[in-house]
PDB file of C-alpha atoms in Angstrom:
ATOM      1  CA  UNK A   1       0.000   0.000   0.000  1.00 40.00           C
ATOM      2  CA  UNK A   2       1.262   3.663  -0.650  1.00 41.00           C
ATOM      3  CA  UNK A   3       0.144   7.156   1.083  1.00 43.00           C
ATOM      4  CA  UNK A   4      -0.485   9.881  -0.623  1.00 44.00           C
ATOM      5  CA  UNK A   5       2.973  11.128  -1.143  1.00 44.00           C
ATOM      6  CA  UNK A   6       3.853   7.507  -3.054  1.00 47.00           C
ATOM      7  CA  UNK A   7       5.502   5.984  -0.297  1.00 46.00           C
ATOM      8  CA  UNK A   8       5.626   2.545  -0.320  1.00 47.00           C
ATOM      9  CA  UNK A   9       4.379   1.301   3.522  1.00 48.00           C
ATOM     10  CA  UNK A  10       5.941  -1.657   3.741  1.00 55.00           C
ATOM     11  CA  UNK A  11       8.193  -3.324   1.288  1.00 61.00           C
ATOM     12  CA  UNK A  12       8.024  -5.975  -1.244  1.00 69.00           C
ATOM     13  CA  UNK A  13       9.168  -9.588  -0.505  1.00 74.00           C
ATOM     14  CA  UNK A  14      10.957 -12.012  -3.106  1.00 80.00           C
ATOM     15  CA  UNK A  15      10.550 -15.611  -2.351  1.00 76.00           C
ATOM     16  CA  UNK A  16      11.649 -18.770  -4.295  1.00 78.00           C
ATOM     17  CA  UNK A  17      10.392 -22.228  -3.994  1.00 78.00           C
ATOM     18  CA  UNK A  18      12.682 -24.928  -3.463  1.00 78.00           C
ATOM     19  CA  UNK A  19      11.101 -28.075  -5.205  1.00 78.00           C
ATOM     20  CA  UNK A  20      13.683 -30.043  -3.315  1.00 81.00           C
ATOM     21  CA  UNK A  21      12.892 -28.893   0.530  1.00 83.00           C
ATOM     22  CA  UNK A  22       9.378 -28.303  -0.176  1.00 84.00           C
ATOM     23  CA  UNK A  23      10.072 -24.626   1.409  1.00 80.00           C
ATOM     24  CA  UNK A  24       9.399 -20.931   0.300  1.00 82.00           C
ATOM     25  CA  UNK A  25      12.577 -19.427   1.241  1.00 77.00           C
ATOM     26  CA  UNK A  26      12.461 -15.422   1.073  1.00 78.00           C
ATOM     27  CA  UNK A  27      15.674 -13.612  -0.186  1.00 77.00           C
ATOM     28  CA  UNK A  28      17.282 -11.167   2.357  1.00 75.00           C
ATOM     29  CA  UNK A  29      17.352  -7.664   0.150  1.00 76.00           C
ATOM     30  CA  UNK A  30      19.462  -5.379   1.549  1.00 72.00           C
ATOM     31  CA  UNK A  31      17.221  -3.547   4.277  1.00 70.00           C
ATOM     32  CA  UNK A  32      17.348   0.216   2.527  1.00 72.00           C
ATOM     33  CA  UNK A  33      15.891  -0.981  -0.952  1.00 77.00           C
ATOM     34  CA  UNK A  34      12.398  -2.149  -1.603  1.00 80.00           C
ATOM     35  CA  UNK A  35      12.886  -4.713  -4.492  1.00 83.00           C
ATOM     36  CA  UNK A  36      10.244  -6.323  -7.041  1.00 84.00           C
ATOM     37  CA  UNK A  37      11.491  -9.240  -9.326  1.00 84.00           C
ATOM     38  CA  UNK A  38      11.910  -8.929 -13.315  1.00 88.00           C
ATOM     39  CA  UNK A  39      13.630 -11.517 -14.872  1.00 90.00           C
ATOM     40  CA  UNK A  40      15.271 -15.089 -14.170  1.00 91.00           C
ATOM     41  CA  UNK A  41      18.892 -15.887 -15.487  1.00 91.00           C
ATOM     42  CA  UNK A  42      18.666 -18.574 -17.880  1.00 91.00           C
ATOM     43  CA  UNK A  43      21.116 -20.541 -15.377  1.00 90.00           C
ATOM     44  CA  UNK A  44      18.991 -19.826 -12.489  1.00 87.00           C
ATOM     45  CA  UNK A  45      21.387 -18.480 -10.267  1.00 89.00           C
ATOM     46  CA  UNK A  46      20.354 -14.075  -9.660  1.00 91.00           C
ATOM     47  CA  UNK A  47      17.046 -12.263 -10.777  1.00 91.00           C
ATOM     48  CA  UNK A  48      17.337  -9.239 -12.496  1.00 93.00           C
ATOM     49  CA  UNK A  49      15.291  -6.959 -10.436  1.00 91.00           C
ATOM     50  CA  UNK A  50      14.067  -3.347  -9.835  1.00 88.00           C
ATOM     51  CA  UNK A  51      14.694  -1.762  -6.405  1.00 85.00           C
ATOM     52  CA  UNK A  52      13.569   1.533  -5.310  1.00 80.00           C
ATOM     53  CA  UNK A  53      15.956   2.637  -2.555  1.00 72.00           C
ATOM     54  CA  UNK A  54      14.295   3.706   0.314  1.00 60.00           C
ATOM     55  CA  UNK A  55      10.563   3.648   0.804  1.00 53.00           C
ATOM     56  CA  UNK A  56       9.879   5.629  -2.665  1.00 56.00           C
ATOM     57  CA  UNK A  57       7.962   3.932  -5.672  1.00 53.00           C
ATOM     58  CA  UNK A  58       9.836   6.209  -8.315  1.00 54.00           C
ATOM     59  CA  UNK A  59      13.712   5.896  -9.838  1.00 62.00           C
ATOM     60  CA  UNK A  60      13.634   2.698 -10.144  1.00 71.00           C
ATOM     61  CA  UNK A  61      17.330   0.956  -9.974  1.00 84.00           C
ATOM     62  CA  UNK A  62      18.384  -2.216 -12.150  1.00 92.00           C
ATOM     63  CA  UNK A  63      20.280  -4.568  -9.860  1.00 91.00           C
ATOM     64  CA  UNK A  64      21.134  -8.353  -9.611  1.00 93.00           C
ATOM     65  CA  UNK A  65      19.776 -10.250  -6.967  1.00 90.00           C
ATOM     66  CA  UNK A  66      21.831 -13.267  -6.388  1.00 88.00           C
ATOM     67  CA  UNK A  67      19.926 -17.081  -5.329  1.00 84.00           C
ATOM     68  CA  UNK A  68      19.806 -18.225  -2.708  1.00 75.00           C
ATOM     69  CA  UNK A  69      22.086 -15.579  -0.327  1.00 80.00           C
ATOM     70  CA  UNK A  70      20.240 -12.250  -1.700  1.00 79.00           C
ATOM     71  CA  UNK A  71      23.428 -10.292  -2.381  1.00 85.00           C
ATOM     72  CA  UNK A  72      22.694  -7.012  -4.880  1.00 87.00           C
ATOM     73  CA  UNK A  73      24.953  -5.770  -7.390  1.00 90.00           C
ATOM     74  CA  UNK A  74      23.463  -2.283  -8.881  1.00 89.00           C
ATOM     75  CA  UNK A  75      24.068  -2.101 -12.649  1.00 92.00           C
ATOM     76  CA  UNK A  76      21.950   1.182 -13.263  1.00 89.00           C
ATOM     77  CA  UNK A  77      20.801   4.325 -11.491  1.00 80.00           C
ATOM     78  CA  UNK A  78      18.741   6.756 -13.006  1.00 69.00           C
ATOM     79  CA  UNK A  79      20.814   9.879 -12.049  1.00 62.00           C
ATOM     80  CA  UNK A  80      17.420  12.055 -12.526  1.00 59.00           C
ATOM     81  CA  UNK A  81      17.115  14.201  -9.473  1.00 58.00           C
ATOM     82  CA  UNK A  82      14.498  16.997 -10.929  1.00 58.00           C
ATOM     83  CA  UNK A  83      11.178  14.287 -10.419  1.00 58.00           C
ATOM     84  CA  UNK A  84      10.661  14.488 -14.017  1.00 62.00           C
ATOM     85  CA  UNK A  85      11.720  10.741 -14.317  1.00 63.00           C
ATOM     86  CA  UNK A  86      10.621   7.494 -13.183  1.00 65.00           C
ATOM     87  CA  UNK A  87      13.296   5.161 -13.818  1.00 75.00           C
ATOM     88  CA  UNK A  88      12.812   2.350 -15.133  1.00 84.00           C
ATOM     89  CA  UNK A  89      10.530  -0.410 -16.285  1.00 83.00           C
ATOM     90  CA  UNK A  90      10.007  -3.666 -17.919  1.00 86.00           C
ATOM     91  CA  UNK A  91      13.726  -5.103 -16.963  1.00 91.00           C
ATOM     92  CA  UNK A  92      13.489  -8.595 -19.626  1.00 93.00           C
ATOM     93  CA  UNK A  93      16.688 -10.708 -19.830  1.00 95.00           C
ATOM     94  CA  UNK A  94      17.005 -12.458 -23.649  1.00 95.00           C
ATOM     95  CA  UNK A  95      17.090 -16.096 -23.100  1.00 93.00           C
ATOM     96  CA  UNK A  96      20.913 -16.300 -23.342  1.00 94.00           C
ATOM     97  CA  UNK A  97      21.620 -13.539 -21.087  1.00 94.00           C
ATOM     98  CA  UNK A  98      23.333 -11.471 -23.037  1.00 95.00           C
ATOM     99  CA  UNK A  99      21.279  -8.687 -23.238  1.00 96.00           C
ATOM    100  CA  UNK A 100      18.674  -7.158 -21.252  1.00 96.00           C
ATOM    101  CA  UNK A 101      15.960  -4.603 -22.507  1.00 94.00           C
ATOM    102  CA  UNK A 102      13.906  -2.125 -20.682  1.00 92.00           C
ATOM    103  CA  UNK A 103      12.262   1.190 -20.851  1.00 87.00           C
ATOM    104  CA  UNK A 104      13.023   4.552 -19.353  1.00 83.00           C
ATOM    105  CA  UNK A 105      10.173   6.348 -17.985  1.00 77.00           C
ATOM    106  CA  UNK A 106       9.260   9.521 -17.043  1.00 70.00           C
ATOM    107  CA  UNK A 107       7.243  10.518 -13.732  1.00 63.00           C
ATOM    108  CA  UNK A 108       4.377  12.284 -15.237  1.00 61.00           C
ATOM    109  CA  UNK A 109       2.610  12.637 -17.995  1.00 57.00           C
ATOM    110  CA  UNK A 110       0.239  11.625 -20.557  1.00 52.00           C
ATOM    111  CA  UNK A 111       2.689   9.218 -22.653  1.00 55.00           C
ATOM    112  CA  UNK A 112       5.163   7.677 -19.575  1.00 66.00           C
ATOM    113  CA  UNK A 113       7.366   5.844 -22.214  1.00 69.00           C
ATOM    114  CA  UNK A 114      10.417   7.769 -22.594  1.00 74.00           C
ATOM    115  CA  UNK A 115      12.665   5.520 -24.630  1.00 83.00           C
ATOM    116  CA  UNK A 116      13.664   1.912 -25.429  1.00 88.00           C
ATOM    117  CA  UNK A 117      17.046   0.673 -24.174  1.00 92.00           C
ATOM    118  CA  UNK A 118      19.146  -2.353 -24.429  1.00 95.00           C
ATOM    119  CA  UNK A 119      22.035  -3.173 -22.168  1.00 95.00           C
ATOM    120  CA  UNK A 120      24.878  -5.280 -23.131  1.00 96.00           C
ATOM    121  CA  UNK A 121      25.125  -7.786 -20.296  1.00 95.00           C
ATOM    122  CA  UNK A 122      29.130  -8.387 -20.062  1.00 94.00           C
ATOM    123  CA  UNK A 123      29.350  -5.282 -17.915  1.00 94.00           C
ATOM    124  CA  UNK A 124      27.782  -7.165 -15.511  1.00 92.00           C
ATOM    125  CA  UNK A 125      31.437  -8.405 -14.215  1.00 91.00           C
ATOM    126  CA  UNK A 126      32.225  -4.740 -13.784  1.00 94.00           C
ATOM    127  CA  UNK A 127      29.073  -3.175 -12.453  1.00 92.00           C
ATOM    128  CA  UNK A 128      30.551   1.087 -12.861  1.00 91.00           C
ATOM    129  CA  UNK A 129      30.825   0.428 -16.482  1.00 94.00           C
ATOM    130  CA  UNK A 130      27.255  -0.927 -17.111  1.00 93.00           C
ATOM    131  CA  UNK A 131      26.446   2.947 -18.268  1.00 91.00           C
ATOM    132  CA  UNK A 132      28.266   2.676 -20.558  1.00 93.00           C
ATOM    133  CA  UNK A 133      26.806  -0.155 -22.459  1.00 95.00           C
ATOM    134  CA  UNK A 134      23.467   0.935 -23.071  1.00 93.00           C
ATOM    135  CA  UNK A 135      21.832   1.728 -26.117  1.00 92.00           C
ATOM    136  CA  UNK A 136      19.322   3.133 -27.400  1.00 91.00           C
ATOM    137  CA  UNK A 137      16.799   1.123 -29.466  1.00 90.00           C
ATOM    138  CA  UNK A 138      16.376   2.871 -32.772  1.00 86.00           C
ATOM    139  CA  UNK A 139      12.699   2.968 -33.026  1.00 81.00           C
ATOM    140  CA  UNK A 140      10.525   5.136 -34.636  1.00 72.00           C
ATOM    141  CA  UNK A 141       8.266   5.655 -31.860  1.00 68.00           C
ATOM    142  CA  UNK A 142       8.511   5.426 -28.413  1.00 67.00           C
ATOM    143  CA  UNK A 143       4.504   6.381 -27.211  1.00 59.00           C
ATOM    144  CA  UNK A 144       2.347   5.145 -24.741  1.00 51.00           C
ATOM    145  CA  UNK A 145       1.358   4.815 -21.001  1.00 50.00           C
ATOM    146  CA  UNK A 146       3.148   2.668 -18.438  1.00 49.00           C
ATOM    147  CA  UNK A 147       2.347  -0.918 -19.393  1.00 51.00           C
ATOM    148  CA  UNK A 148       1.438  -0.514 -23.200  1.00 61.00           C
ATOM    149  CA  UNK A 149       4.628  -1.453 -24.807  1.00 72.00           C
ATOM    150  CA  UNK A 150       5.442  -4.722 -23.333  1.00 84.00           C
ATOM    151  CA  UNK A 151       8.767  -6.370 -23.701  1.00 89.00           C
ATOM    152  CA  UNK A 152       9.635  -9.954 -24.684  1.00 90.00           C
ATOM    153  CA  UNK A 153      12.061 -12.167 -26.565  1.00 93.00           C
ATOM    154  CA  UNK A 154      11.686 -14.823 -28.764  1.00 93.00           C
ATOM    155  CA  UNK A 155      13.259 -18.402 -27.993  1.00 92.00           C
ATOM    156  CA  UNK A 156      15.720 -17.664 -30.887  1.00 92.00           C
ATOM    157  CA  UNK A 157      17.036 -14.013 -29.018  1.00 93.00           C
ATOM    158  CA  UNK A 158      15.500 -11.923 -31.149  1.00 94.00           C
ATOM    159  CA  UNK A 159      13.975  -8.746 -29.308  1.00 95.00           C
ATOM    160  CA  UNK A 160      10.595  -8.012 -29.367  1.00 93.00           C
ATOM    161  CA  UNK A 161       7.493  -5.321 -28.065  1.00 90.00           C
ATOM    162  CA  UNK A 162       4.190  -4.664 -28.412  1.00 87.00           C
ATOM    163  CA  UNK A 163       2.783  -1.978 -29.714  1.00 83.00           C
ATOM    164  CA  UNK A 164      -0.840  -0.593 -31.906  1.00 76.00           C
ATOM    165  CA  UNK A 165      -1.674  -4.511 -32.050  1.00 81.00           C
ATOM    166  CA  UNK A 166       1.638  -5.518 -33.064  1.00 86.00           C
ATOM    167  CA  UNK A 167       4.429  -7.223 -32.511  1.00 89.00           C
ATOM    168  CA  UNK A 168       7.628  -5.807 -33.591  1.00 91.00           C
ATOM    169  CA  UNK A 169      10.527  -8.065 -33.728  1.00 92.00           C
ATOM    170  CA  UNK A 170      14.068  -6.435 -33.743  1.00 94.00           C
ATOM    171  CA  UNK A 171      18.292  -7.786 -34.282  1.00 93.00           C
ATOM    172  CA  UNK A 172      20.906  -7.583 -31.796  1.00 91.00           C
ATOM    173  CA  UNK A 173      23.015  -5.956 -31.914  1.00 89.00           C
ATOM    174  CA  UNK A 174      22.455  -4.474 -34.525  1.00 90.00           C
ATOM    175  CA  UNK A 175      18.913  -2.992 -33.604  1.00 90.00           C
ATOM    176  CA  UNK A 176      17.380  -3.161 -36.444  1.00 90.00           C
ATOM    177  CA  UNK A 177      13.784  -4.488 -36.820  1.00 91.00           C
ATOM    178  CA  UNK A 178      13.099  -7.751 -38.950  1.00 92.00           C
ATOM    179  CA  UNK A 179       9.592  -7.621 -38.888  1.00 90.00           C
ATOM    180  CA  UNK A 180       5.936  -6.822 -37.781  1.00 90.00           C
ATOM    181  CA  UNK A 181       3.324  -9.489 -36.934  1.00 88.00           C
ATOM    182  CA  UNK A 182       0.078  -7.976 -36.876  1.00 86.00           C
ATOM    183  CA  UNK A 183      -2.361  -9.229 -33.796  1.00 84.00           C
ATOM    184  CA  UNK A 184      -6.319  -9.285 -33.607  1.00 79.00           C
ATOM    185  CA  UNK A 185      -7.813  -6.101 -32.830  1.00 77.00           C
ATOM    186  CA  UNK A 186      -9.932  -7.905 -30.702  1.00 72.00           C
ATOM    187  CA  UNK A 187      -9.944  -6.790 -27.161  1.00 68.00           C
ATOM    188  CA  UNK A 188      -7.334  -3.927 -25.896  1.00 72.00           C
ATOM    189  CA  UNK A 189      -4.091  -2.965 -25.994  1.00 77.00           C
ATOM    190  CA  UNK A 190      -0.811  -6.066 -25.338  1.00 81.00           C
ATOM    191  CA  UNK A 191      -0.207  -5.339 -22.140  1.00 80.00           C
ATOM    192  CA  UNK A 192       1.961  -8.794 -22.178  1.00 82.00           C
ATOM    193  CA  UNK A 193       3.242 -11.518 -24.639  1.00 86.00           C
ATOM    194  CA  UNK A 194       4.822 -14.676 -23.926  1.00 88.00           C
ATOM    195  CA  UNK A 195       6.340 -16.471 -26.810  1.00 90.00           C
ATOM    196  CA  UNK A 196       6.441 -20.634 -27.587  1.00 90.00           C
ATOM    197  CA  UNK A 197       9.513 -22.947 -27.009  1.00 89.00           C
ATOM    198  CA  UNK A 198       9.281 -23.716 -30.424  1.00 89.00           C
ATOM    199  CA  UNK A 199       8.570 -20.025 -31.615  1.00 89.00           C
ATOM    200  CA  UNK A 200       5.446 -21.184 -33.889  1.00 90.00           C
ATOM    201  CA  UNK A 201       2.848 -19.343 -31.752  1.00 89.00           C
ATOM    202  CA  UNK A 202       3.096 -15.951 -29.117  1.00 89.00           C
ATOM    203  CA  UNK A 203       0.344 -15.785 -26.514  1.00 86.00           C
ATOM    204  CA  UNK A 204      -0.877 -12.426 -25.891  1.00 84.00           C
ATOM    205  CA  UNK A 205      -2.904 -10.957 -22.867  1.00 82.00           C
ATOM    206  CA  UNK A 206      -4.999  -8.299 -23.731  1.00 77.00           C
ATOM    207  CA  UNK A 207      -6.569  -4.975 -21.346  1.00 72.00           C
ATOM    208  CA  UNK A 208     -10.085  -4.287 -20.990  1.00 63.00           C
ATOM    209  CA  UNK A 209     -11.464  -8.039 -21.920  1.00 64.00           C
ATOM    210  CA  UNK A 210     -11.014 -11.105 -20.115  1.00 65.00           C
ATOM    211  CA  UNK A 211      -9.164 -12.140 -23.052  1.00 73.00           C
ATOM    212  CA  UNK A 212      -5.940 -14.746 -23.754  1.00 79.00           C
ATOM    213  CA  UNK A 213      -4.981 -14.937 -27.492  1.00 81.00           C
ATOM    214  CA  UNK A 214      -2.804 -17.406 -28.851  1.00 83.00           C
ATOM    215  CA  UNK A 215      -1.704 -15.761 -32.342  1.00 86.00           C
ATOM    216  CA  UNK A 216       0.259 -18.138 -35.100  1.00 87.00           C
ATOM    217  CA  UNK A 217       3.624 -16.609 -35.829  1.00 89.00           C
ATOM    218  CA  UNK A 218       3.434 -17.591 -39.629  1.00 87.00           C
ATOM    219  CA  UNK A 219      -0.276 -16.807 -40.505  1.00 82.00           C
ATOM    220  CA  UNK A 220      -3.489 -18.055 -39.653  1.00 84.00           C
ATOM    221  CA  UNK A 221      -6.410 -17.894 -37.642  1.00 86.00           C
ATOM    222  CA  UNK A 222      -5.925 -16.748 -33.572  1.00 85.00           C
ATOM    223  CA  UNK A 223      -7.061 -18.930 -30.868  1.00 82.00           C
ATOM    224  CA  UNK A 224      -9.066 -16.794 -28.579  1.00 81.00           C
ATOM    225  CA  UNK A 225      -9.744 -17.811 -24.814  1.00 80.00           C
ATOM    226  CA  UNK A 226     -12.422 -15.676 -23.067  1.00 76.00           C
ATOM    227  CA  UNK A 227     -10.384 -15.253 -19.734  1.00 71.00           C
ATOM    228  CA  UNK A 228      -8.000 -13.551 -17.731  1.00 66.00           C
ATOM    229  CA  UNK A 229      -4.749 -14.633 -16.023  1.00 68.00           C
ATOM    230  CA  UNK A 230      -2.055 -11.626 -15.215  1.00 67.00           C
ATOM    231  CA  UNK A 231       0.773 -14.422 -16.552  1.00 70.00           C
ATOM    232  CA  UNK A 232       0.376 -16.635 -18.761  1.00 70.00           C
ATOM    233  CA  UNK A 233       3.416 -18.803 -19.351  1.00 73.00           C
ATOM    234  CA  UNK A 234       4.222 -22.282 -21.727  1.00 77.00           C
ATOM    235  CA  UNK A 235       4.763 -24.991 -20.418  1.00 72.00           C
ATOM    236  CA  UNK A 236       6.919 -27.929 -22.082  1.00 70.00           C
ATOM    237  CA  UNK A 237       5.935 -32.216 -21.856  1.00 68.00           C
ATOM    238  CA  UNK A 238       8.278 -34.300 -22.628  1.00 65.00           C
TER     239      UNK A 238
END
């Protein structure tokens, strides 16, 4: 819960369940930052999470949180100190781990979205550099409220957001976009996409209807389920 100056009262907790002990065992963040999880490593072993420090919801910071002893390694700070900026949002590691795309936001506003980066993961052994490998995704428009443009990556690496009822898919490092696939109109806005293990099919959630759409990559008709779930994820048989 928040007052009305946007101060978080209480912070968040970040728990993982250990299959093999049958426990929930909470991470111990670092007292002075209120943390909320973003991203797994593909190796398992540190989320890629977003920590306000202190008790405030805004400038966000991108850290590492190692499993299981909690330790934090900051790799951005949003230097902003005028209030105009929020930080940042939408932290999504590519399935390798070599890159990791977000947005910048700004505080206020009608459009939040204030630009579309990509950081180059090897900084990661040398934290002060990280700064310096970020760029900025070459897009021709960067529009939108907090939560329109969501972020994903398909099972191949390549980057991808959502945008107007589209997906756009985009190269690393190069930054250039490969391609648009067009998505139903039906129902809202993407406010999140989560792509196949085998990269045939991307299943959307969509605002404003209790909708689930699984769209075909290469053409066809969209499955539509009339519900809701905030995450839907794929799950792989053997």
């Amino acid at each position: 819960q928040y007052d009305r100056q946007g101060n978080l009262q209480g912070r968040r907790r970040i728990g993982v369940f250990d299959l093999a002990s049958n426990q929930l065992v909470e991470l111990n963040v670092p007292n002075n930052y209120d943390c909320q999880a973003e991203s797994w490593s593909p190796d398992g072993t540190f989320l890629v999470v977003l920590c306000a420090q202190g008790n405030r919801i805004h400038n966000f910071t991108i850290a590492l949180l190692s499993i299981p002893d909690g330790e934090l390694t900051l790799l951005l700070h949003d230097p902003d100190e005028t209030g105009e900026s929020g930080g940042y949002e939408q932290a999504r590691l590519s399935p390798d781990g070599r890159w990791l795309a977000f947005y910048r936001i700004r505080a206020r506003g009608p459009e939040l979205v204030d630009g579309f980066y990509v950081l180059d993961m090897t900084c990661a052994s040398d934290p002060s550099s990280c700064q310096d490998h970020v760029f900025r995704m070459p897009v021709e428009r960067v529009v939108g409220q907090y939560g329109k443009c969501a972020i994903g990556w398909t099972p191949d690496g390549h980057l991808t957001r959502a945008i107007d009822n589209q997906i756009e898919i985009f190269d690393l490092p190069s930054g250039l976009r490969m391609r648009i696939l067009p998505i139903d109109e039906t129902g809202g806005h993407i406010t999140r996409m989560e792509w196949s293990p085998d990269g045939e099919w991307v299943a959307v959630l969509k605002a404003y209807e209790a909708i689930i759409m699984l769209s075909p990559v290469n053409g066809g008709e969209p499955i539509i389920f009339d519900l809701w779930a905030p995450d839907p994820f794929w799950v792989t048989v053997p």
